[in-house]
Short mmCIF file of C-alpha atoms and ligand atoms in Angstrom, two decimals:
data_model
loop_
_atom_site.label_atom_id
_atom_site.label_comp_id
_atom_site.label_asym_id
_atom_site.label_seq_id
_atom_site.Cartn_x
_atom_site.Cartn_y
_atom_site.Cartn_z
CA UNK A 1 -12.84 58.53 -228.44
CA UNK A 2 -14.47 55.86 -228.66
CA UNK A 3 -14.37 53.92 -232.38
CA UNK A 4 -17.36 53.44 -234.38
CA UNK A 5 -16.08 50.23 -234.24
CA UNK A 6 -16.18 48.96 -230.91
CA UNK A 7 -19.34 50.85 -230.01
CA UNK A 8 -21.38 49.91 -232.98
CA UNK A 9 -24.88 50.43 -231.76
CA UNK A 10 -27.03 53.04 -229.11
CA UNK A 11 -27.57 50.34 -226.14
CA UNK A 12 -30.96 49.65 -224.39
CA UNK A 13 -30.91 50.56 -220.75
CA UNK A 14 -30.76 47.02 -219.65
CA UNK A 15 -34.11 47.86 -217.46
CA UNK A 16 -35.96 48.55 -220.80
CA UNK A 17 -34.42 45.83 -222.52
CA UNK A 18 -35.40 42.89 -220.47
CA UNK A 19 -39.19 44.45 -220.10
CA UNK A 20 -41.69 42.03 -220.10
CA UNK A 21 -44.36 42.88 -223.40
CA UNK A 22 -47.39 44.55 -221.96
CA UNK A 23 -50.37 41.99 -223.91
CA UNK A 24 -52.98 43.98 -224.89
CA UNK A 25 -56.87 42.19 -225.09
CA UNK A 26 -57.46 40.42 -228.68
CA UNK A 27 -59.04 43.14 -230.68
CA UNK A 28 -61.81 41.92 -233.33
CA UNK A 29 -60.97 41.94 -236.79
CA UNK A 30 -62.48 44.34 -238.82
CA UNK A 31 -65.78 42.95 -240.13
CA UNK A 32 -65.71 39.53 -237.70
CA UNK A 33 -68.45 39.08 -235.50
CA UNK A 34 -67.52 38.61 -231.92
CA UNK A 35 -67.98 40.12 -228.63
CA UNK A 36 -64.97 41.56 -227.06
CA UNK A 37 -64.46 40.45 -223.79
CA UNK A 38 -60.60 40.82 -223.45
CA UNK A 39 -59.70 44.02 -221.98
CA UNK A 40 -62.24 45.29 -219.09
CA UNK A 41 -63.81 47.55 -221.08
CA UNK A 42 -67.36 49.34 -221.06
CA UNK A 43 -69.11 47.85 -223.45
CA UNK A 44 -71.90 50.52 -223.56
CA UNK A 45 -71.24 53.26 -226.47
CA UNK A 46 -70.52 56.61 -225.02
CA UNK A 47 -73.48 58.99 -224.05
CA UNK A 48 -75.02 61.38 -226.80
CA UNK A 49 -74.15 64.37 -223.99
CA UNK A 50 -70.48 63.26 -223.97
CA UNK A 51 -70.42 62.62 -227.63
CA UNK A 52 -71.47 66.09 -227.69
CA UNK A 53 -68.96 67.80 -225.23
CA UNK A 54 -66.24 65.93 -227.44
CA UNK A 55 -67.36 67.04 -230.73
CA UNK A 56 -67.46 70.76 -229.35
CA UNK A 57 -63.95 70.03 -228.42
CA UNK A 58 -62.56 69.84 -231.33
CA UNK A 59 -62.72 72.92 -232.68
CA UNK A 60 -60.35 74.10 -230.45
CA UNK A 61 -57.30 71.12 -230.90
CA UNK A 62 -55.16 73.65 -232.68
CA UNK A 63 -54.37 74.82 -229.06
CA UNK A 64 -52.90 73.24 -225.87
CA UNK A 65 -54.73 71.74 -223.68
CA UNK A 66 -55.04 73.86 -220.08
CA UNK A 67 -52.04 72.35 -218.39
CA UNK A 68 -53.56 71.39 -215.29
CA UNK A 69 -57.21 70.28 -216.13
CA UNK A 70 -58.40 72.78 -213.81
CA UNK A 71 -61.85 72.81 -214.54
CA UNK A 72 -61.87 68.85 -214.44
CA UNK A 73 -59.67 68.68 -211.45
CA UNK A 74 -62.35 71.22 -209.56
CA UNK A 75 -64.95 69.18 -210.93
CA UNK A 76 -63.34 65.46 -209.71
CA UNK A 77 -62.66 67.14 -206.22
CA UNK A 78 -65.77 68.88 -205.68
CA UNK A 79 -67.23 65.13 -206.73
CA UNK A 80 -64.76 63.48 -203.69
CA UNK A 81 -65.13 65.93 -201.32
CA UNK A 82 -61.40 66.00 -201.20
CA UNK A 83 -59.31 69.32 -202.17
CA UNK A 84 -58.25 70.76 -205.47
CA UNK A 85 -54.97 70.61 -204.78
CA UNK A 86 -55.36 66.53 -204.30
CA UNK A 87 -55.97 65.98 -207.58
CA UNK A 88 -53.26 64.88 -210.14
CA UNK A 89 -55.00 64.23 -213.39
CA UNK A 90 -53.11 61.97 -216.33
CA UNK A 91 -52.55 60.34 -219.53
CA UNK A 92 -54.71 57.26 -218.10
CA UNK A 93 -54.12 56.05 -214.52
CA UNK A 94 -51.52 53.80 -215.88
CA UNK A 95 -49.48 57.09 -216.81
CA UNK A 96 -50.13 58.40 -213.42
CA UNK A 97 -48.86 55.48 -211.70
CA UNK A 98 -45.92 56.27 -213.49
CA UNK A 99 -45.53 59.30 -212.36
CA UNK A 100 -46.48 58.58 -208.09
CA UNK A 101 -43.13 56.30 -208.75
CA UNK A 102 -41.10 58.91 -210.49
CA UNK A 103 -41.86 61.49 -208.11
CA UNK A 104 -41.09 58.79 -204.99
CA UNK A 105 -38.71 56.29 -206.02
CA UNK A 106 -34.43 56.31 -206.37
CA UNK A 107 -33.13 53.96 -208.35
CA UNK A 108 -32.43 50.74 -206.54
CA UNK A 109 -35.64 51.25 -204.56
CA UNK A 110 -38.26 48.29 -204.21
CA UNK A 111 -41.81 48.28 -204.77
CA UNK A 112 -43.68 45.37 -203.56
CA UNK A 113 -46.86 44.31 -204.92
CA UNK A 114 -49.03 41.31 -205.16
CA UNK A 115 -48.90 38.97 -208.03
CA UNK A 116 -50.77 37.73 -210.19
CA UNK A 117 -52.51 41.38 -210.30
CA UNK A 118 -51.82 44.35 -213.08
CA UNK A 119 -49.27 44.08 -215.91
CA UNK A 120 -48.65 47.52 -215.94
CA UNK A 121 -47.18 47.30 -212.51
CA UNK A 122 -43.88 45.53 -213.09
CA UNK A 123 -43.21 47.32 -216.37
CA UNK A 124 -43.90 50.68 -214.83
CA UNK A 125 -41.18 49.72 -211.34
CA UNK A 126 -38.61 48.76 -213.79
CA UNK A 127 -38.73 52.10 -215.67
CA UNK A 128 -38.02 53.84 -212.64
CA UNK A 129 -35.00 52.10 -211.94
CA UNK A 130 -36.61 50.17 -209.27
CA UNK A 131 -37.07 46.53 -208.07
CA UNK A 132 -40.24 44.65 -208.00
CA UNK A 133 -40.89 42.00 -205.17
CA UNK A 134 -44.34 40.24 -205.98
CA UNK A 135 -46.19 38.43 -203.45
CA UNK A 136 -48.25 35.72 -204.45
CA UNK A 137 -51.99 35.96 -204.14
CA UNK A 138 -53.60 34.01 -201.08
CA UNK A 139 -56.29 31.31 -201.83
CA UNK A 140 -59.39 32.71 -203.91
CA UNK A 141 -57.54 35.18 -205.69
CA UNK A 142 -57.01 37.35 -203.10
CA UNK A 143 -54.24 39.77 -202.29
CA UNK A 144 -52.25 38.24 -199.18
CA UNK A 145 -51.56 41.95 -196.98
CA UNK A 146 -50.25 40.12 -194.21
CA UNK A 147 -47.56 38.87 -196.64
CA UNK A 148 -46.99 41.65 -198.50
CA UNK A 149 -46.69 43.60 -195.00
CA UNK A 150 -43.79 41.30 -194.21
CA UNK A 151 -42.36 41.76 -197.45
CA UNK A 152 -41.15 45.36 -196.48
CA UNK A 153 -38.28 46.13 -196.08
CA UNK A 154 -35.84 49.14 -195.23
CA UNK A 155 -35.68 49.46 -199.14
CA UNK A 156 -39.46 49.08 -199.64
CA UNK A 157 -40.46 52.85 -200.84
CA UNK A 158 -43.77 51.58 -202.39
CA UNK A 159 -46.83 48.92 -201.92
CA UNK A 160 -48.99 48.58 -204.22
CA UNK A 161 -52.75 47.44 -203.47
CA UNK A 162 -54.68 46.61 -206.29
CA UNK A 163 -58.34 46.46 -205.27
CA UNK A 164 -60.54 44.92 -206.55
CA UNK A 165 -57.84 42.94 -208.08
CA UNK A 166 -57.32 42.86 -211.59
CA UNK A 167 -57.17 40.32 -213.07
CA UNK A 168 -59.20 37.74 -210.06
CA UNK A 169 -61.69 39.96 -209.09
CA UNK A 170 -61.83 40.28 -204.95
CA UNK A 171 -61.53 43.53 -203.27
CA UNK A 172 -59.84 43.95 -199.85
CA UNK A 173 -61.68 44.30 -196.65
CA UNK A 174 -61.37 47.42 -194.79
CA UNK A 175 -60.52 45.72 -191.54
CA UNK A 176 -57.40 43.77 -193.21
CA UNK A 177 -56.76 47.13 -194.97
CA UNK A 178 -55.96 49.09 -191.38
CA UNK A 179 -54.15 46.09 -190.20
CA UNK A 180 -51.87 46.58 -192.94
CA UNK A 181 -51.46 50.28 -192.91
CA UNK A 182 -51.09 50.26 -189.37
CA UNK A 183 -48.06 47.32 -190.21
CA UNK A 184 -46.39 49.29 -192.84
CA UNK A 185 -43.83 52.02 -191.79
CA UNK A 186 -45.28 55.72 -192.44
CA UNK A 187 -42.42 56.58 -194.86
CA UNK A 188 -43.90 53.58 -196.93
CA UNK A 189 -46.05 54.90 -199.87
CA UNK A 190 -49.60 52.52 -200.00
CA UNK A 191 -50.91 53.17 -203.69
CA UNK A 192 -54.56 51.97 -203.61
CA UNK A 193 -55.40 51.26 -207.26
CA UNK A 194 -59.29 51.33 -207.41
CA UNK A 195 -59.72 51.14 -211.04
CA UNK A 196 -62.74 49.45 -210.69
CA UNK A 197 -64.47 50.97 -207.34
CA UNK A 198 -67.52 52.02 -208.46
CA UNK A 199 -68.18 48.17 -209.69
CA UNK A 200 -67.64 47.26 -206.01
CA UNK A 201 -70.56 46.42 -204.03
CA UNK A 202 -69.40 44.24 -201.18
CA UNK A 203 -69.99 45.62 -197.56
CA UNK A 204 -66.79 44.94 -196.22
CA UNK A 205 -64.91 46.19 -198.95
CA UNK A 206 -62.17 49.02 -197.84
CA UNK A 207 -63.05 52.50 -198.42
CA UNK A 208 -60.13 54.02 -200.20
CA UNK A 209 -61.26 57.60 -199.57
CA UNK A 210 -61.72 56.70 -196.15
CA UNK A 211 -58.55 55.24 -195.82
CA UNK A 212 -57.27 58.19 -197.72
CA UNK A 213 -57.94 60.81 -195.08
CA UNK A 214 -57.09 59.04 -192.15
CA UNK A 215 -53.10 58.00 -193.39
CA UNK A 216 -51.28 60.64 -195.14
CA UNK A 217 -48.78 58.02 -196.75
CA UNK A 218 -51.98 56.38 -199.31
CA UNK A 219 -52.39 57.48 -202.97
CA UNK A 220 -55.54 56.26 -204.30
CA UNK A 221 -55.50 55.81 -208.28
CA UNK A 222 -58.87 56.19 -209.94
CA UNK A 223 -59.70 56.26 -213.88
CA UNK A 224 -62.50 57.40 -216.27
CA UNK A 225 -61.88 54.20 -218.16
CA UNK A 226 -63.91 51.47 -216.90
CA UNK A 227 -67.14 52.17 -215.75
CA UNK A 228 -67.41 56.08 -217.05
CA UNK A 229 -66.40 54.02 -220.42
CA UNK A 230 -63.68 56.72 -221.64
CA UNK A 231 -61.03 54.20 -222.46
CA UNK A 232 -60.31 55.30 -225.53
CA UNK A 233 -59.45 58.75 -224.45
CA UNK A 234 -57.15 58.24 -221.90
CA UNK A 235 -57.99 60.26 -218.32
CA UNK A 236 -57.23 59.02 -215.03
CA UNK A 237 -56.60 60.48 -211.53
CA UNK A 238 -54.39 60.29 -208.60
CA UNK A 239 -55.79 61.58 -204.70
CA UNK A 240 -53.01 62.58 -202.53
CA UNK A 241 -51.59 64.36 -200.28
CA UNK A 242 -51.02 67.84 -201.44
CA UNK A 243 -47.10 68.09 -200.89
CA UNK A 244 -46.69 64.47 -202.77
CA UNK A 245 -50.03 65.43 -205.41
CA UNK A 246 -47.10 68.73 -206.40
CA UNK A 247 -44.42 66.30 -206.44
CA UNK A 248 -46.87 63.76 -208.73
CA UNK A 249 -47.29 66.63 -210.82
CA UNK A 250 -43.70 67.82 -211.46
CA UNK A 251 -43.02 63.96 -212.39
CA UNK A 252 -45.91 64.62 -214.93
CA UNK A 253 -45.86 64.60 -218.97
CA UNK A 254 -46.63 68.58 -219.85
CA UNK A 255 -50.42 68.82 -221.05
CA UNK A 256 -50.39 64.56 -220.48
CA UNK A 257 -54.91 65.17 -220.35
CA UNK A 258 -55.81 66.47 -224.14
CA UNK A 259 -58.44 69.25 -224.40
CA UNK A 260 -61.01 65.93 -225.51
CA UNK A 261 -60.19 64.04 -222.85
CA UNK A 262 -60.75 66.85 -220.33
CA UNK A 263 -63.98 68.08 -221.94
CA UNK A 264 -65.38 64.02 -222.03
CA UNK A 265 -64.73 63.53 -218.53
CA UNK A 266 -66.35 66.70 -217.05
CA UNK A 267 -69.33 65.48 -218.95
CA UNK A 268 -69.26 62.02 -217.86
CA UNK A 269 -69.08 63.71 -213.83
CA UNK A 270 -71.97 65.61 -214.93
CA UNK A 271 -73.98 62.54 -216.39
CA UNK A 272 -72.93 60.20 -213.30
CA UNK A 273 -76.51 59.13 -212.76
CA UNK A 274 -76.91 57.40 -216.35
CA UNK A 275 -73.57 56.18 -216.16
CA UNK A 276 -74.17 54.84 -213.02
CA UNK A 277 -77.18 53.08 -213.95
CA UNK A 278 -75.34 50.76 -216.44
CA UNK A 279 -73.03 49.65 -213.73
CA UNK A 280 -75.67 48.93 -212.30
CA UNK A 281 -76.39 46.89 -214.87
CA UNK A 282 -72.90 45.34 -215.57
CA UNK A 283 -72.88 44.53 -211.66
CA UNK A 284 -75.99 42.38 -211.96
CA UNK A 285 -74.82 40.61 -215.67
CA UNK A 286 -71.58 40.13 -213.39
CA UNK A 287 -73.62 38.11 -210.25
CA UNK A 288 -75.38 35.94 -213.36
CA UNK A 289 -71.85 35.24 -215.34
CA UNK A 290 -70.80 34.22 -211.47
CA UNK A 291 -73.85 31.51 -210.78
CA UNK A 292 -74.24 30.50 -213.72
CA UNK A 293 -70.44 29.31 -213.73
CA UNK A 294 -70.68 28.04 -210.38
CA UNK A 295 -73.79 26.25 -211.33
CA UNK A 296 -71.73 24.50 -214.72
CA UNK A 297 -68.91 23.18 -211.91
CA UNK A 298 -66.35 26.04 -212.24
CA UNK A 299 -64.47 27.24 -209.40
CA UNK A 300 -64.34 31.09 -209.50
CA UNK A 301 -63.57 33.78 -207.41
CA UNK A 302 -65.83 36.36 -206.13
CA UNK A 303 -65.54 39.35 -208.36
CA UNK A 304 -66.26 43.00 -207.17
CA UNK A 305 -65.32 44.18 -210.99
CA UNK A 306 -66.31 43.96 -213.96
CA UNK A 307 -64.35 40.62 -215.08
CA UNK A 308 -64.19 37.53 -213.88
CA UNK A 309 -61.18 34.92 -213.26
CA UNK A 310 -61.35 31.13 -214.92
CA UNK A 311 -58.42 29.63 -213.00
CA UNK A 312 -57.85 27.34 -216.02
CA UNK A 313 -54.00 26.83 -215.28
CA UNK A 314 -51.92 25.10 -218.15
CA UNK A 315 -55.27 24.75 -220.50
CA UNK A 316 -55.63 28.98 -220.15
CA UNK A 317 -54.46 29.61 -223.62
CA UNK A 318 -56.16 26.63 -225.28
CA UNK A 319 -59.37 27.63 -223.94
CA UNK A 320 -59.04 31.34 -224.87
CA UNK A 321 -58.69 29.85 -228.56
CA UNK A 322 -61.32 27.84 -228.45
CA UNK A 323 -63.26 30.88 -226.85
CA UNK A 324 -62.28 32.89 -230.06
CA UNK A 325 -63.33 30.25 -232.42
CA UNK A 326 -66.59 30.60 -231.12
CA UNK A 327 -66.73 34.79 -231.21
CA UNK A 328 -65.41 35.37 -227.66
CA UNK A 329 -62.51 37.25 -227.24
CA UNK A 330 -61.10 36.69 -223.52
CA UNK A 331 -58.01 37.47 -221.96
CA UNK A 332 -55.54 34.17 -221.30
CA UNK A 333 -52.57 34.60 -218.45
CA UNK A 334 -50.43 31.70 -219.97
CA UNK A 335 -50.13 28.63 -217.34
CA UNK A 336 -52.74 30.67 -214.93
CA UNK A 337 -55.96 31.42 -215.91
CA UNK A 338 -57.87 33.61 -218.26
CA UNK A 339 -59.92 36.80 -217.46
CA UNK A 340 -63.67 37.58 -218.68
CA UNK A 341 -64.72 41.14 -218.76
CA UNK A 342 -68.57 41.50 -218.09
CA UNK A 343 -70.41 42.95 -220.97
CA UNK A 344 -73.75 42.41 -222.98
CA UNK A 345 -76.12 39.67 -222.50
CA UNK A 346 -75.12 38.29 -225.56
CA UNK A 347 -72.02 38.01 -225.24
CA UNK A 348 -72.75 36.25 -221.37
CA UNK A 349 -75.00 34.18 -223.01
CA UNK A 350 -72.44 33.13 -225.71
CA UNK A 351 -69.39 32.69 -223.00
CA UNK A 352 -71.68 30.04 -220.73
CA UNK A 353 -72.26 27.50 -223.67
CA UNK A 354 -68.33 28.05 -224.38
CA UNK A 355 -67.48 27.00 -220.71
CA UNK A 356 -70.41 24.55 -220.49
CA UNK A 357 -69.02 22.84 -223.66
CA UNK A 358 -65.37 23.03 -222.11
CA UNK A 359 -66.42 21.11 -218.82
CA UNK A 360 -68.28 18.68 -220.63
CA UNK A 361 -65.01 17.99 -222.50
CA UNK A 362 -66.72 18.74 -226.13
CA UNK A 363 -64.04 21.04 -227.54
C1 PLP B 401 -57.37 49.16 -216.08
C2 PLP B 401 -56.94 49.46 -215.05
C3 PLP B 401 -56.18 50.53 -214.97
C4 PLP B 401 -56.90 52.32 -215.69
O1 PLP B 401 -55.93 52.35 -216.95
P1 PLP B 401 -55.99 53.92 -217.62
O2 PLP B 401 -54.92 53.93 -218.15
O3 PLP B 401 -56.82 54.45 -216.57
O4 PLP B 401 -56.83 53.14 -218.24
C5 PLP B 401 -55.75 50.83 -213.61
N1 PLP B 401 -55.33 50.06 -213.17
C6 PLP B 401 -55.65 48.81 -213.26
C7 PLP B 401 -55.61 47.78 -212.08
C8 PLP B 401 -56.45 48.54 -214.15
O5 PLP B 401 -57.35 47.09 -214.76
#
């Protein structure tokens, strides 16, 4: 028997002990006047109809939710014109990504990702015991799909394609994604993370649903957190062929989507026109932000999402601190750049004053 002396404490799995921490965007201290442009949230408050649905559902929370989110699954399937058997809802699309990886990765398999990209990817990959191959972005913050295809080896089980890419902003184009999918073996899963798809306006951008229809090895991830404004309730979903969807469901946390989240997502789908008018406003505000930054002299990548990337390199952290002192919270990635979410008009105005001062050296 092992003695208490030789094994004094419970060891953590090595993969867990070494995980990079997920850094959330800074939060506004209570009572402080500030704009929070640090987490790509929707700046609009929930619609009355959505609040009413949540309030109605409150009376039933002594019961477990519908485990398969049946009504929501059917509503999503109808809205996207896919079979309900292809939809797997979960507790935010980050959780769904974890379930996708758990469904297909054996320990020691490899997952190819673009980098810099969404910081949740390397964490989710390590947690299933897989390894990460990170492929550097091309110029302009774009995914390098040629290099990503070339990084696929016999050990590769999954490739994650983030489009538009968080935190840089560009979307993958249809022609480059088609060429990529022709180059990748058909037993490698390609995950298209389309968290910001509702903000895409580039007519040449890839159409995830069309790609899904044409390729059985493609899974699309979508979320209610960004365009639909439900980040606080945690609902996202995967679109997958029924066989893969069954595997993802089997790997999912039971009752992963709360009753209130299911009702709020359903109410949001019913209010789609109203919500998408807000998305149009945010897209216009994104254009104003990009245009004004370029006029000031900033070199910023095109963005098809609800954020803009400032490639500040070593000065990223200092800029974020200066911005916070002026009441605008942004998200720095140390040594690389700063991501600024598109929010209120006044927030853009304040941000542009900060970026203008920064360039004129008045810090
Ligand atoms: C915000 C975001 C998500 C969505 O996360 P949820 O868990 O659904 O809130 C997924 N992927 C990327 C790239 C994101 O930026």
